[in-house]
Amino acid sequence: MPVIHRKKPATESRSSACVSLLGGFDLRVGGAPVALPIQACRVLAYLALDCTNRPNSARNQVAERLWSDVSADRAYASLRTALWRIRQCHPQLIQVERDRLRLHDLVDVDVNHSRGQALRLLSDDPDLRPADAQVAALIAELLPDWDEHWLVMERERLRQLQLRALEALARRLCTLRRYPEAIDVAFLVIAAEPLRESAHQALIDVYLAEGNAAQAHRQFDRYATMLHAELGLTPTESLIARVGGRPSGDPRPGYLPHRRPAIPLPPRASTTPAFEWGASPPDRVARRATLFVPESPHGFVSRTEHL
């Protein structure tokens, strides 16, 4: 097989800068890690996330959002100090245009790659790139160790996009008959959101596609039981119809998985054979006594003995 050499993009060159926000903050310039004060890191992270919504940010808005608990003069002073620290690290990380700030175009942000992967998976393009089947960027949390009020909405928005992308990836892998991978991806979503019906539906669809109807029913039973126990709700009609849980036109207002009725255990075995004692000893004939002998912890079997 010929070896294909690919040209490294600009984001991988030694002169580039990379800001990583997934799993924690990390700044690398020319491939080497760079340490910055926390206030400078906050400015870089804010601009890296804000660039997806608008090309640049007003200086006063950045100061007010990042230092909302102090006066305006002190917030502007803190911003000036953070910008000076960033310029000392690399003069082209941030571009300042009058009263507006923006991240330089050559700065690579890992969140943008995660969003791009998610949008490709959610698109109508039937092709699945090998890189898009990697889930590392779709399960990493946005700055998990930071407690910032301006991060709450961004973190949840990215999280929901990642979950939908993982479900789309599970469906694509199922279409390609890569069932083990599809099951693993579906379980990642269920682990993140145990009551998310679309994740359970994706997993059930994979089981049905590979001919595992019994496993699909078990998964449905587990989800329906958990949903009713936690929220008092029942699965949607579409999910019930997938596993044939309720026939069409069933008037019942809700559905709960059928529980197997408890099998009553037979009476405890007696040491005395269970047969009639009415006949006199001389006329007694050989009779049969049925003893219940435990076969396993879950049941008994009958054994007939001639006495």
mmCIF file of N, CA and C in Angstrom, residues 272-281 283-290 307:
data_model
loop_
_atom_site.group_PDB
_atom_site.id
_atom_site.type_symbol
_atom_site.label_atom_id
_atom_site.label_comp_id
_atom_site.label_asym_id
_atom_site.label_seq_id
_atom_site.Cartn_x
_atom_site.Cartn_y
_atom_site.Cartn_z
ATOM 1 N N THR A 272 -41.017 -36.263 55.170
ATOM 2 C CA THR A 272 -41.979 -37.364 55.098
ATOM 3 C C THR A 272 -42.575 -37.435 53.713
ATOM 4 N N PRO A 273 -42.539 -38.604 53.050
ATOM 5 C CA PRO A 273 -43.112 -38.692 51.716
ATOM 6 C C PRO A 273 -44.590 -38.324 51.731
ATOM 7 N N ALA A 274 -44.987 -37.561 50.679
ATOM 8 C CA ALA A 274 -46.376 -37.080 50.607
ATOM 9 C C ALA A 274 -47.229 -38.113 49.892
ATOM 10 N N PHE A 275 -47.789 -39.093 50.646
ATOM 11 C CA PHE A 275 -48.745 -40.036 50.055
ATOM 12 C C PHE A 275 -49.782 -40.375 51.115
ATOM 13 N N GLU A 276 -50.846 -40.955 50.670
ATOM 14 C CA GLU A 276 -51.965 -41.238 51.561
ATOM 15 C C GLU A 276 -51.611 -42.380 52.526
ATOM 16 N N TRP A 277 -52.083 -42.188 53.768
ATOM 17 C CA TRP A 277 -51.820 -43.186 54.777
ATOM 18 C C TRP A 277 -53.094 -43.958 55.150
ATOM 19 N N GLY A 278 -54.144 -43.864 54.356
ATOM 20 C CA GLY A 278 -55.431 -44.479 54.697
ATOM 21 C C GLY A 278 -55.406 -45.992 54.720
ATOM 22 N N ALA A 279 -54.634 -46.592 53.846
ATOM 23 C CA ALA A 279 -54.630 -48.060 53.749
ATOM 24 C C ALA A 279 -53.867 -48.667 54.916
ATOM 25 N N SER A 280 -54.272 -49.868 55.269
ATOM 26 C CA SER A 280 -53.589 -50.576 56.357
ATOM 27 C C SER A 280 -52.229 -51.030 55.866
ATOM 28 N N PRO A 281 -51.299 -51.193 56.781
ATOM 29 C CA PRO A 281 -49.944 -51.567 56.378
ATOM 30 C C PRO A 281 -49.864 -52.813 55.520
ATOM 31 N N ASP A 283 -51.979 -53.909 53.333
ATOM 32 C CA ASP A 283 -52.509 -53.675 51.989
ATOM 33 C C ASP A 283 -51.814 -52.517 51.280
ATOM 34 N N ARG A 284 -50.870 -51.938 51.953
ATOM 35 C CA ARG A 284 -50.250 -50.762 51.326
ATOM 36 C C ARG A 284 -49.456 -51.208 50.111
ATOM 37 N N VAL A 285 -49.669 -50.520 49.030
ATOM 38 C CA VAL A 285 -48.937 -50.817 47.794
ATOM 39 C C VAL A 285 -47.924 -49.702 47.568
ATOM 40 N N ALA A 286 -47.062 -49.975 46.647
ATOM 41 C CA ALA A 286 -46.036 -48.970 46.323
ATOM 42 C C ALA A 286 -46.710 -47.727 45.762
ATOM 43 N N ARG A 287 -46.457 -46.657 46.373
ATOM 44 C CA ARG A 287 -47.041 -45.410 45.920
ATOM 45 C C ARG A 287 -45.905 -44.463 45.515
ATOM 46 N N ARG A 288 -46.354 -43.417 44.799
ATOM 47 C CA ARG A 288 -45.357 -42.457 44.318
ATOM 48 C C ARG A 288 -45.404 -41.202 45.176
ATOM 49 N N ALA A 289 -44.296 -40.778 45.530
ATOM 50 C CA ALA A 289 -44.189 -39.523 46.277
ATOM 51 C C ALA A 289 -43.431 -38.500 45.418
ATOM 52 N N THR A 290 -43.941 -37.285 45.358
ATOM 53 C CA THR A 290 -43.325 -36.222 44.569
ATOM 54 C C THR A 290 -42.634 -35.250 45.505
ATOM 55 N N LEU A 307 -42.006 -45.383 46.399
ATOM 56 C CA LEU A 307 -41.783 -45.766 47.774
ATOM 57 C C LEU A 307 -42.280 -47.175 48.005
#
